[in-house]
């Protein structure tokens, strides 16, 4: 719908756009510090630590087993995979799937996550919508279809207005996501104000297996290790080495370190 | 006595950065750390800000190394004032007791830490070091084995265990530990070289062949490892001299030994050209040659190397 450009009152810029940016930013910073205060320590049990290291060792055996002699590789593979008393066959861990109902610490963690992140966003979004209503705030630089109108133009009852013109609530949400990079600049990586990252984590956390599922991990490792063969990397090392002269460059340091500095 | 900053004409920032560099590289030059660190904390404490705590820790451990108990106690007291309930500080206090040979009290400290946090690796390692310091190597080996059963990924511990086994002349088990290290660090030429030396010491034709291969691998990873070059020469000539080998194996090994010998000669000729180069540069040749009569390499390890040669 081609139409003449709307000219907005510059007061809007001064009293709406900038305040919303500042509000979003400071709320984010406050969220970061609140999340630090409310953080609970995650206590790992000895067994969990030990199991994770065993899995790492088995993975390393699969990847780098070719650097040790064949006999040693077979010895370790036997230790892990032997039918009767190999480690992966023998060890069964008690698996308690930590659903939010049974595991109280998970429940409180979820609660805290919700309180610090989702609740402020809803509250402040609503307040901004109520305060800064009745006018358009800004124009998004790309054309939008009419479907977006009721969502982005809350409180503005103009049928003919281009859907690109949005209200202050949408400007607020734009800010929430846009200020992410500002947060990492000021608060450092891994900060508690980074909401989209947290939402991503929540989604992926539900999809990925909980760490208590070590039995499955053991089974997967057992299968992978069964399939690995030993290809000794040192078969022809002497021939490789002697194919050219040794390079002694830099063997002697011409500069003697004279003291500390 | 002139202070460090006067002698080298450096400011406190350079001293702080030097300490950080030593911290990151895990250097054990305790006397230098004590010199630089002591001046830094006595003169420039206020300028350091929050860095000062980790500097206290670094200087304290270095002070224990140099028997500077006074300095160690000061650092420890500052840390205890700031972090009263910390396991890390408790471990430092245990280390100080170890340095004073009050092993029972130190053990009590570490047990307290472990009761609170059974996954704390530092306390367990200190307990093993106490056993080692008291000379109870059999017990130390046993405890270290139990520790490694829980924490299979701890490379420092594997290395320590290999050293303990070498001291007990149990070369088979030492080789096992070094294999673990080689797997986790396949590009580290020093582990290959140490493994080869252990295999060489074990003796027997199969072990000699393995040792030759691993010396070659160490050389492949780092062409300048003179120790590996000598090891290659010795293992190859040993195999060639053995009466039980076939003619082909004998010929191959003599070829390897001859090649290694040529390379060694080349390396020494390299010194000669360098010597002449240094003389051209002027005056310090004598001092340089006195300090570095043999090739300098970064191995820094001493193992029960090939001083015993078992007949194959």
XYZ file of C-alpha atoms in Angstrom:
573
model
C 0.000 0.000 0.000
C 1.981 2.992 -1.178
C 1.349 6.010 0.936
C 3.140 9.171 1.964
C 5.566 8.795 4.809
C 4.173 9.583 8.195
C 6.014 12.250 10.083
C 6.179 11.470 13.775
C 6.372 14.066 16.476
C 9.992 14.301 17.586
C 8.748 14.261 21.161
C 7.981 10.611 20.577
C 11.612 9.992 19.915
C 12.694 11.833 23.029
C 10.114 10.612 25.495
C 9.218 7.163 24.251
C 11.876 5.480 22.193
C 14.853 6.373 24.352
C 13.175 5.748 27.730
C 12.093 2.306 26.608
C 15.656 1.491 25.609
C 16.976 2.613 28.973
C 14.260 0.797 30.888
C 14.937 -2.444 29.074
C 18.641 -2.126 29.582
C 18.534 -1.413 33.283
C 15.960 -4.088 33.935
C 18.300 -6.516 32.203
C 21.224 -5.482 34.364
C 19.148 -5.817 37.502
C 18.027 -9.263 36.355
C 21.634 -10.272 35.942
C 22.576 -9.338 39.492
C 19.424 -10.876 40.945
C 20.156 -14.140 39.176
C 23.643 -14.141 40.662
C 22.195 -13.679 44.132
C 19.652 -16.417 43.717
C 22.058 -18.937 42.227
C 22.191 -22.206 44.086
C 25.342 -24.328 44.023
C 25.123 -27.497 42.058
C 26.591 -30.262 44.153
C 27.987 -33.104 42.153
C 28.358 -36.482 43.708
C 31.606 -38.384 43.525
C 29.951 -41.001 41.374
C 28.807 -38.497 38.768
C 32.261 -36.985 38.488
C 33.864 -40.380 38.277
C 31.431 -41.620 35.621
C 31.876 -38.596 33.432
C 35.641 -39.064 33.540
C 35.344 -42.751 32.694
C 33.265 -41.876 29.655
C 35.878 -39.351 28.581
C 38.614 -41.949 28.982
C 36.742 -44.453 26.871
C 36.186 -41.858 24.189
C 39.883 -40.982 24.184
C 40.712 -44.659 23.894
C 38.583 -44.848 20.772
C 40.045 -41.735 19.219
C 43.697 -41.939 20.203
C 44.116 -45.646 20.795
C 46.208 -45.776 17.667
C 49.116 -44.113 19.444
C 49.658 -46.887 21.974
C 50.829 -50.415 21.198
C 48.255 -52.931 20.054
C 48.588 -55.029 23.173
C 47.851 -52.097 25.461
C 44.841 -51.070 23.402
C 43.401 -54.574 23.539
C 44.015 -54.734 27.261
C 42.012 -51.575 27.826
C 39.260 -52.587 25.426
C 38.972 -55.865 27.269
C 38.759 -54.034 30.583
C 35.851 -51.986 29.343
C 33.957 -54.386 27.152
C 34.528 -57.869 28.448
C 31.352 -59.939 28.437
C 31.397 -60.971 32.070
C 33.124 -58.273 34.032
C 33.936 -55.448 31.683
C 33.298 -52.081 33.229
C 30.508 -51.098 30.882
C 28.807 -54.415 31.220
C 29.114 -54.714 34.925
C 28.281 -51.253 36.207
C 24.659 -50.433 36.577
C 23.869 -47.086 38.139
C 20.665 -46.390 39.945
C 18.844 -44.097 37.605
C 16.309 -41.723 39.059
C 14.857 -39.598 36.280
C 14.762 -36.161 37.844
C 11.280 -35.002 36.925
C 10.295 -31.629 38.330
C 7.823 -33.174 40.707
C 10.101 -35.557 42.489
C 13.295 -33.540 42.515
C 12.803 -30.536 44.791
C 15.967 -28.707 43.774
C 14.969 -28.844 40.100
C 11.606 -27.414 41.003
C 13.091 -24.469 42.845
C 15.524 -23.892 39.982
C 12.659 -23.717 37.515
C 10.751 -21.398 39.776
C 13.730 -19.084 40.098
C 14.279 -19.165 36.371
C 10.706 -18.169 35.748
C 10.654 -15.467 38.353
C 13.811 -13.765 37.202
C 13.153 -13.936 33.508
C 9.646 -14.393 32.304
C 7.757 -12.521 34.983
C 9.566 -9.179 34.669
C 9.235 -9.328 30.925
C 5.481 -9.775 31.111
C 5.026 -7.164 33.800
C 7.108 -4.512 32.170
C 5.697 -5.278 28.749
C 2.223 -4.759 30.099
C 3.153 -1.563 31.927
C 4.750 -0.099 28.836
C 1.766 -1.033 26.795
C -0.484 0.762 29.268
C 1.745 3.821 29.636
C 2.814 4.406 26.093
C -0.405 3.601 24.300
C -2.353 5.346 21.627
C 0.423 6.243 19.215
C 2.898 4.624 16.888
C 6.449 4.559 18.059
C 8.555 3.462 15.139
C 8.543 1.848 11.755
C 10.137 -1.455 11.062
C 12.246 -1.242 7.902
C 10.563 -4.138 6.106
C 6.965 -4.484 4.970
C 4.617 -6.628 7.043
C 1.304 -8.206 6.196
C -1.975 -7.111 7.687
C -2.017 -10.115 9.987
C 0.591 -8.481 12.151
C -1.534 -5.442 12.799
C -3.452 -6.535 15.893
C -0.241 -7.885 17.404
C 2.063 -5.004 16.752
C -0.337 -2.100 16.835
C -2.050 -2.647 20.149
C -4.275 0.237 21.034
C -4.202 1.905 17.653
C -7.495 1.484 15.869
C -6.577 2.597 12.367
C -7.502 0.221 9.601
C -5.558 1.977 6.926
C -2.290 2.260 8.782
C 0.584 0.287 7.276
C 1.470 -2.703 9.390
C 5.075 -1.608 9.489
C 4.239 1.078 11.982
C 4.426 -0.503 15.407
C 3.488 0.471 18.901
C 5.709 0.858 21.899
C 5.104 -2.654 23.197
C 6.660 -4.120 20.096
C 9.559 -1.675 20.407
C 10.040 -2.998 23.936
C 10.203 -6.602 22.790
C 12.552 -5.637 20.001
C 14.822 -4.117 22.594
C 14.767 -7.155 24.842
C 16.275 -9.261 22.123
C 18.387 -6.594 20.539
C 20.227 -5.576 23.674
C 21.720 -9.043 24.071
C 24.990 -8.033 22.485
C 25.131 -4.939 24.680
C 24.827 -7.173 27.727
C 27.719 -9.349 26.655
C 29.781 -6.235 26.071
C 29.101 -4.826 29.519
C 28.434 -7.793 31.739
C 30.760 -10.242 30.059
C 29.755 -13.519 28.494
C 27.424 -15.908 30.220
C 25.374 -13.248 31.964
C 22.038 -13.712 33.630
C 20.287 -11.040 31.604
C 20.569 -12.901 28.367
C 17.022 -14.058 28.124
C 16.936 -15.644 24.714
C 19.894 -17.802 25.598
C 18.065 -18.987 28.701
C 14.999 -19.811 26.697
C 17.149 -21.753 24.268
C 18.704 -23.623 27.152
C 15.323 -24.512 28.553
C 14.221 -25.898 25.242
C 17.366 -27.902 24.575
C 17.574 -29.050 28.201
C 14.233 -30.755 27.891
C 15.309 -32.499 24.703
C 18.732 -33.716 25.817
C 19.220 -36.676 28.132
C 19.604 -35.845 31.781
C 23.054 -36.646 33.237
C 21.540 -39.257 35.515
C 21.031 -41.427 32.475
C 24.493 -42.917 32.692
C 23.359 -46.404 31.897
C 22.393 -45.347 28.393
C 25.666 -43.502 28.022
C 27.572 -46.614 29.094
C 25.703 -48.733 26.587
C 26.436 -46.288 23.796
C 30.119 -46.253 24.715
C 30.225 -50.037 24.826
C 28.863 -50.276 21.323
C 31.206 -47.628 19.986
C 34.204 -49.278 21.590
C 33.264 -52.706 20.235
C 33.410 -51.280 16.763
C 36.819 -49.654 17.099
C 39.863 -51.383 15.735
C 43.481 -50.673 16.408
C 45.336 -49.074 13.533
C 48.780 -48.452 14.880
C 49.964 -45.009 13.881
C 53.578 -46.034 14.351
C 53.745 -48.768 11.720
C 56.121 -46.950 9.442
C 57.376 -44.231 11.725
C 61.059 -44.916 11.089
C 60.647 -44.734 7.325
C 58.673 -41.506 7.656
C 61.297 -40.054 9.920
C 64.269 -40.984 7.802
C 62.808 -39.765 4.571
C 64.359 -36.376 5.273
C 67.081 -34.822 7.360
C 66.231 -33.581 10.819
C 65.566 -29.905 11.190
C 67.689 -28.407 13.949
C 66.616 -24.835 13.515
C 66.251 -22.982 16.746
C 67.864 -25.721 18.805
C 70.147 -23.342 20.590
C 68.725 -20.234 22.106
C 71.086 -17.444 21.199
C 69.592 -15.182 23.847
C 70.571 -16.211 27.345
C 67.874 -15.193 29.828
C 69.593 -12.638 32.026
C 67.577 -12.568 35.216
C 63.876 -12.115 35.617
C 62.919 -9.479 33.076
C 69.849 -5.086 48.989
C 68.402 -3.539 45.890
C 64.787 -4.234 45.203
C 63.648 -6.005 42.076
C 62.161 -2.879 40.564
C 65.425 -1.016 41.056
C 67.606 -3.762 39.684
C 65.612 -4.254 36.512
C 64.035 -0.842 36.284
C 60.488 -2.145 35.980
C 57.216 -0.834 37.306
C 54.667 -2.711 39.372
C 52.539 -3.494 36.327
C 55.361 -5.417 34.694
C 55.992 -7.325 37.885
C 52.321 -8.202 38.157
C 52.212 -9.312 34.529
C 55.318 -11.418 35.004
C 53.702 -13.149 37.967
C 50.627 -13.819 35.886
C 52.743 -15.306 33.114
C 54.457 -17.618 35.604
C 51.082 -18.586 37.013
C 49.672 -19.478 33.619
C 52.722 -21.458 32.604
C 52.915 -23.200 35.953
C 56.598 -22.370 36.394
C 58.271 -23.459 39.570
C 60.891 -20.705 39.859
C 60.080 -20.146 43.510
C 62.968 -17.842 44.400
C 62.128 -15.430 41.634
C 58.436 -15.536 42.515
C 59.278 -14.778 46.140
C 61.518 -11.851 45.177
C 59.054 -10.262 42.797
C 55.931 -11.153 44.751
C 57.207 -10.012 48.131
C 58.040 -6.597 46.811
C 54.733 -6.374 44.990
C 52.626 -7.134 48.036
C 54.592 -5.009 50.456
C 54.906 -1.898 48.292
C 52.011 -1.982 45.866
C 49.250 -3.866 47.635
C 46.644 -1.153 47.211
C 47.190 -0.843 43.470
C 46.618 -4.510 42.784
C 42.945 -4.639 43.633
C 41.414 -8.068 43.538
C 44.480 -9.575 41.892
C 46.170 -9.532 45.235
C 44.470 -12.671 46.534
C 45.734 -14.930 43.812
C 49.151 -13.343 44.133
C 49.073 -14.126 47.847
C 48.387 -17.763 46.996
C 51.154 -17.900 44.401
C 53.698 -16.216 46.665
C 52.735 -18.375 49.609
C 53.389 -21.618 47.783
C 56.696 -20.243 46.466
C 57.635 -19.122 49.979
C 57.021 -22.622 51.309
C 59.393 -23.885 48.632
C 62.114 -21.494 49.758
C 61.571 -22.085 53.484
C 60.378 -18.520 53.954
C 57.920 -19.451 56.698
C 57.435 -15.865 57.799
C 56.279 -14.740 54.387
C 54.105 -17.819 53.983
C 52.410 -17.159 57.305
C 51.690 -13.522 56.411
C 50.134 -14.474 53.105
C 48.085 -17.218 54.708
C 46.773 -14.908 57.413
C 45.675 -12.337 54.833
C 43.870 -15.015 52.860
C 42.207 -16.442 55.964
C 40.977 -13.007 56.946
C 39.368 -12.522 53.559
C 38.098 -16.000 52.757
C 37.414 -17.564 56.107
C 35.503 -20.672 55.084
C 37.200 -21.568 51.888
C 38.458 -25.044 51.073
C 41.162 -23.575 48.918
C 42.560 -21.584 51.826
C 42.282 -24.576 54.119
C 44.369 -26.543 51.678
C 47.013 -23.813 51.774
C 47.057 -23.939 55.543
C 47.516 -27.701 55.294
C 50.425 -27.171 52.912
C 52.075 -24.867 55.401
C 51.774 -27.534 58.111
C 53.284 -30.029 55.686
C 56.225 -27.699 55.119
C 56.737 -27.600 58.888
C 56.565 -31.402 58.915
C 53.487 -31.401 61.137
C 51.931 -34.110 59.030
C 49.253 -35.261 61.469
C 47.751 -31.814 61.781
C 47.903 -31.372 58.026
C 46.102 -34.672 57.555
C 43.380 -33.532 59.937
C 42.872 -30.415 57.852
C 42.570 -32.384 54.646
C 40.199 -34.900 56.196
C 37.971 -32.036 57.273
C 37.874 -30.730 53.697
C 37.059 -34.179 52.334
C 34.270 -34.691 54.806
C 32.679 -31.498 53.627
C 33.256 -32.125 49.932
C 34.173 -35.666 48.897
C 34.888 -34.611 45.324
C 37.688 -32.261 46.302
C 40.712 -33.501 44.394
C 43.261 -31.073 45.827
C 42.961 -32.395 49.376
C 43.304 -36.002 48.269
C 46.396 -35.197 46.277
C 47.961 -33.411 49.225
C 47.378 -36.464 51.402
C 49.182 -38.606 48.867
C 52.056 -36.112 48.791
C 52.320 -36.384 52.555
C 52.765 -40.132 52.243
C 55.384 -39.567 49.580
C 57.210 -37.032 51.743
C 57.239 -39.464 54.631
C 58.831 -42.047 52.384
C 55.896 -44.444 52.501
C 55.967 -45.041 48.779
C 54.026 -48.316 48.825
C 51.122 -46.649 50.604
C 51.386 -43.611 48.381
C 51.127 -45.854 45.334
C 48.118 -47.614 46.770
C 46.331 -44.384 47.630
C 47.147 -42.914 44.244
C 45.728 -45.988 42.539
C 42.504 -45.615 44.481
C 42.387 -41.933 43.620
C 42.854 -42.730 39.951
C 40.059 -45.281 40.048
C 37.737 -42.433 40.906
C 39.289 -39.737 38.761
C 40.609 -41.488 35.670
C 41.047 -38.251 33.810
C 43.600 -36.612 36.072
C 46.757 -36.433 33.971
C 48.932 -34.956 36.694
C 48.103 -37.961 38.842
C 48.948 -40.453 36.108
C 52.300 -38.792 35.674
C 52.987 -38.836 39.402
C 52.071 -42.517 39.530
C 54.420 -43.331 36.670
C 57.216 -41.575 38.536
C 56.476 -43.524 41.729
C 56.503 -46.800 39.818
C 59.788 -45.951 38.156
C 61.293 -45.319 41.560
C 60.094 -48.749 42.608
C 61.497 -50.183 39.377
C 58.068 -51.479 38.370
C 58.519 -50.552 34.750
C 55.540 -52.469 33.418
C 53.077 -50.431 35.444
C 54.964 -47.226 34.759
C 54.570 -47.954 31.059
C 50.814 -48.346 31.561
C 50.574 -44.907 33.169
C 52.615 -43.340 30.399
C 50.336 -44.959 27.818
C 47.404 -43.150 29.414
C 49.311 -39.905 29.097
C 50.247 -40.597 25.492
C 46.614 -41.250 24.622
C 45.420 -37.997 26.116
C 48.311 -35.977 24.681
C 49.234 -37.628 21.407
C 51.324 -34.717 20.221
C 53.523 -34.355 23.292
C 56.954 -35.632 22.307
C 58.148 -35.830 25.922
C 55.667 -38.512 26.905
C 56.643 -40.602 23.858
C 60.288 -40.225 24.767
C 59.771 -41.139 28.406
C 57.687 -44.149 27.428
C 60.430 -45.265 25.064
C 63.008 -44.927 27.832
C 60.924 -47.054 30.177
C 60.508 -49.709 27.510
C 64.237 -49.639 26.844
C 64.942 -50.113 30.530
C 62.572 -53.044 30.688
C 64.631 -54.773 28.043
C 63.819 -57.776 25.931
C 63.608 -57.784 22.164
C 59.966 -56.820 21.883
C 60.375 -53.916 24.301
C 63.468 -52.725 22.486
C 61.567 -52.661 19.212
C 58.751 -50.708 20.850
C 61.216 -48.297 22.368
C 62.865 -47.716 19.016
C 59.483 -46.961 17.472
C 58.556 -44.522 20.189
C 61.912 -42.759 20.083
C 61.296 -42.324 16.368
C 57.815 -40.987 17.079
C 59.207 -38.505 19.590
C 61.680 -37.348 16.963
C 58.941 -37.063 14.408
C 56.966 -34.852 16.772
C 60.000 -32.742 17.620
C 63.062 -32.922 15.432
C 65.236 -31.282 18.050
C 64.811 -33.842 20.841
C 68.435 -34.955 21.212
C 67.607 -37.432 23.917
C 65.255 -39.266 21.592
C 67.890 -39.232 18.882
C 70.428 -40.853 21.185
C 67.748 -43.290 22.328
C 66.960 -44.222 18.739
C 70.639 -44.861 18.071
C 71.063 -46.989 21.180
C 67.940 -49.080 20.784
C 68.612 -49.704 17.100
C 72.221 -50.729 17.690
C 71.154 -52.883 20.618
C 68.701 -54.798 18.478
C 71.255 -55.117 15.676
C 73.827 -56.482 18.110
C 71.479 -59.087 19.532
C 72.239 -62.662 18.412
C 68.622 -63.781 18.150
C 67.424 -61.541 15.336
C 67.003 -62.406 11.708
C 69.349 -60.983 9.102
C 66.771 -58.637 7.684
C 65.967 -57.127 11.093
C 69.689 -56.775 11.743
C 70.212 -54.948 8.469
C 67.253 -52.631 9.077
C 68.381 -51.711 12.539
C 71.924 -51.065 11.468
C 70.537 -48.730 8.840
C 68.514 -46.897 11.504
C 71.495 -46.673 13.808
C 73.701 -45.339 11.041
C 71.146 -42.705 10.137
C 70.823 -41.660 13.785
C 74.597 -41.391 14.072
C 74.760 -39.106 11.029
C 72.076 -36.883 12.479
C 73.927 -36.644 15.779
C 77.063 -35.606 13.964
C 75.097 -33.021 12.057
C 73.725 -31.626 15.292
C 77.184 -31.220 16.763
C 78.428 -29.595 13.586
C 75.508 -27.225 13.982
C 77.001 -26.245 17.371
C 80.320 -25.541 15.707
C 78.852 -23.133 13.187
C 76.932 -21.520 15.994
C 80.083 -21.232 18.099
C 81.836 -19.401 15.311
C 78.785 -17.217 14.871
C 78.809 -16.313 18.559
C 82.528 -15.530 18.481
C 81.795 -13.131 15.654
C 79.149 -11.503 17.789
C 81.782 -10.819 20.399
C 82.861 -11.492 23.914
C 80.321 -13.820 25.479
C 81.231 -16.967 23.582
C 83.226 -18.492 26.444
C 80.485 -17.858 28.959
C 77.890 -19.177 26.553
C 79.803 -22.365 25.866
C 80.423 -22.930 29.547
C 76.778 -22.645 30.332
C 75.529 -24.665 27.376
C 78.151 -27.235 26.503
C 75.573 -29.659 25.192
C 72.493 -29.043 23.138
C 69.769 -27.345 25.073
C 66.408 -28.956 24.883
C 63.239 -28.426 26.733
C 62.865 -31.879 28.188
C 63.795 -31.034 31.790
C 63.018 -34.564 32.960
C 65.277 -37.155 34.397
C 64.042 -40.681 34.295
C 65.749 -43.943 35.094
C 67.049 -43.745 31.559
C 69.061 -46.346 29.738
C 71.709 -46.816 32.358
C 70.923 -50.480 32.700
C 70.945 -52.504 29.554
C 69.417 -55.910 29.970
C 70.795 -58.469 27.583
C 68.086 -59.211 25.015
